[in-house]
Short mmCIF file of C-alpha atoms in Angstrom, two decimals:
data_model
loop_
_atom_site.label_atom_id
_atom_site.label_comp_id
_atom_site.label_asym_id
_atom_site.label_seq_id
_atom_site.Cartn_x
_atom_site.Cartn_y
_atom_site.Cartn_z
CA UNK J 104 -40.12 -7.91 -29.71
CA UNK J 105 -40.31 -4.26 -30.48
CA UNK J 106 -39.66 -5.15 -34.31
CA UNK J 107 -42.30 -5.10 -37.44
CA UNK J 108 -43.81 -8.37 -37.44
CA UNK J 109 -45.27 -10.71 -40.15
CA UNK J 110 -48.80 -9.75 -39.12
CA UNK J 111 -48.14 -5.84 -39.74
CA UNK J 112 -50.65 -4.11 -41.97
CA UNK J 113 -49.27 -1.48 -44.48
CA UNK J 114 -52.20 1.08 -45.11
CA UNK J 115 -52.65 1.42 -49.05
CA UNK J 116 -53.18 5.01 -49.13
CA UNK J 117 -50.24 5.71 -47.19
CA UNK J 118 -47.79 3.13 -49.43
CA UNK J 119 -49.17 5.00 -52.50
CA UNK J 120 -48.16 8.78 -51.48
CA UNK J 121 -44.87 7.51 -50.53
CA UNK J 122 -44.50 6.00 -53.78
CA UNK J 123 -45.60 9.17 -55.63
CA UNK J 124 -43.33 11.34 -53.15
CA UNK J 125 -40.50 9.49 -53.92
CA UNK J 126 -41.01 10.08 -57.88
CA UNK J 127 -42.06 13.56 -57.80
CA UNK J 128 -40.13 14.29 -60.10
CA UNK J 129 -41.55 12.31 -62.87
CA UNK J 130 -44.58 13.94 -62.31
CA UNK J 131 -43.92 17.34 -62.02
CA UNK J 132 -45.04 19.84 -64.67
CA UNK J 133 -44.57 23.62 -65.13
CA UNK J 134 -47.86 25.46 -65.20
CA UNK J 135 -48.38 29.33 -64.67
CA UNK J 136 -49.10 28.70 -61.20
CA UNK J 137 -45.73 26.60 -60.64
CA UNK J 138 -43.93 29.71 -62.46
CA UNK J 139 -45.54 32.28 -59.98
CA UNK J 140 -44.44 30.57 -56.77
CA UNK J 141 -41.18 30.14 -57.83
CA UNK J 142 -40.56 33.32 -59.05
CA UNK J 143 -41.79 34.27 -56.01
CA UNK J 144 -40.19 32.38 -53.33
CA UNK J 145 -36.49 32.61 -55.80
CA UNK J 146 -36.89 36.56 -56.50
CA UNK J 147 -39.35 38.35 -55.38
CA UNK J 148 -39.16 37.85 -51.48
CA UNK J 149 -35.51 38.00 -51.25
CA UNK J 150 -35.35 41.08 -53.30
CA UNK J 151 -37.48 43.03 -51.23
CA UNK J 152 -35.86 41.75 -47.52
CA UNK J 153 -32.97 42.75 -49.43
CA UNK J 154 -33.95 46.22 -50.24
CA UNK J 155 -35.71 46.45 -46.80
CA UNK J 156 -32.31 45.76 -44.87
CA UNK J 157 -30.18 47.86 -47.55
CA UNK J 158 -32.28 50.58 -47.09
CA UNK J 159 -32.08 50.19 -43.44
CA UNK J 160 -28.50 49.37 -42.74
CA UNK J 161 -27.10 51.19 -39.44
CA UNK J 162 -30.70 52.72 -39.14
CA UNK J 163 -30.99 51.44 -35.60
CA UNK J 164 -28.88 50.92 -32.36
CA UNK J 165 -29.88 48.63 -30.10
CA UNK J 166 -27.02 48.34 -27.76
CA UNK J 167 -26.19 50.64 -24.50
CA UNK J 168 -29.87 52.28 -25.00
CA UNK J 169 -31.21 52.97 -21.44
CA UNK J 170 -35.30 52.71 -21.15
CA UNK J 171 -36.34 56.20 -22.94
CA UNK J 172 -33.66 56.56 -25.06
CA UNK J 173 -34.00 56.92 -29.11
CA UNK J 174 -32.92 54.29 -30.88
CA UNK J 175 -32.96 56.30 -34.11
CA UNK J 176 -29.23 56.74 -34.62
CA UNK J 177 -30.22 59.89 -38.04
#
């Protein structure tokens, strides 16, 4: 009842980027561009939240801070 059905209609464009999704990988090619965004999303971004929370580490206190209290804790 609730099933596919002989008379379902598979929409070409659709069947064809599932195809090519599933075999990415046979397509894929480094360019300058690919290089950049990985380099970027493999070093560049987590080195800097890195630094950012090294260089912040015990900077700030949230808990048992009353409203108008610091919560600079240097």
């Amino acid at each position: 009842m609730a099933g596919p059905s002989k008379s379902l209609i598979l929409d070409p464009a659709l069947q064809k980027y599932y195809e090519l999704n599933a075999n990415r990988y046979k397509y894929f090619r480094w360019t300058p561009r690919h290089a950049w965004f990985s380099f970027l999303y493999m070093a560049l971004i987590p080195g800097t939240l890195g630094y950012l929370t090294y260089k912040t580490e015990g900077k700030w206190e949230f808990r048992g801070k009353r409203r108008g209290d610091s919560i600079l804790e240097y």
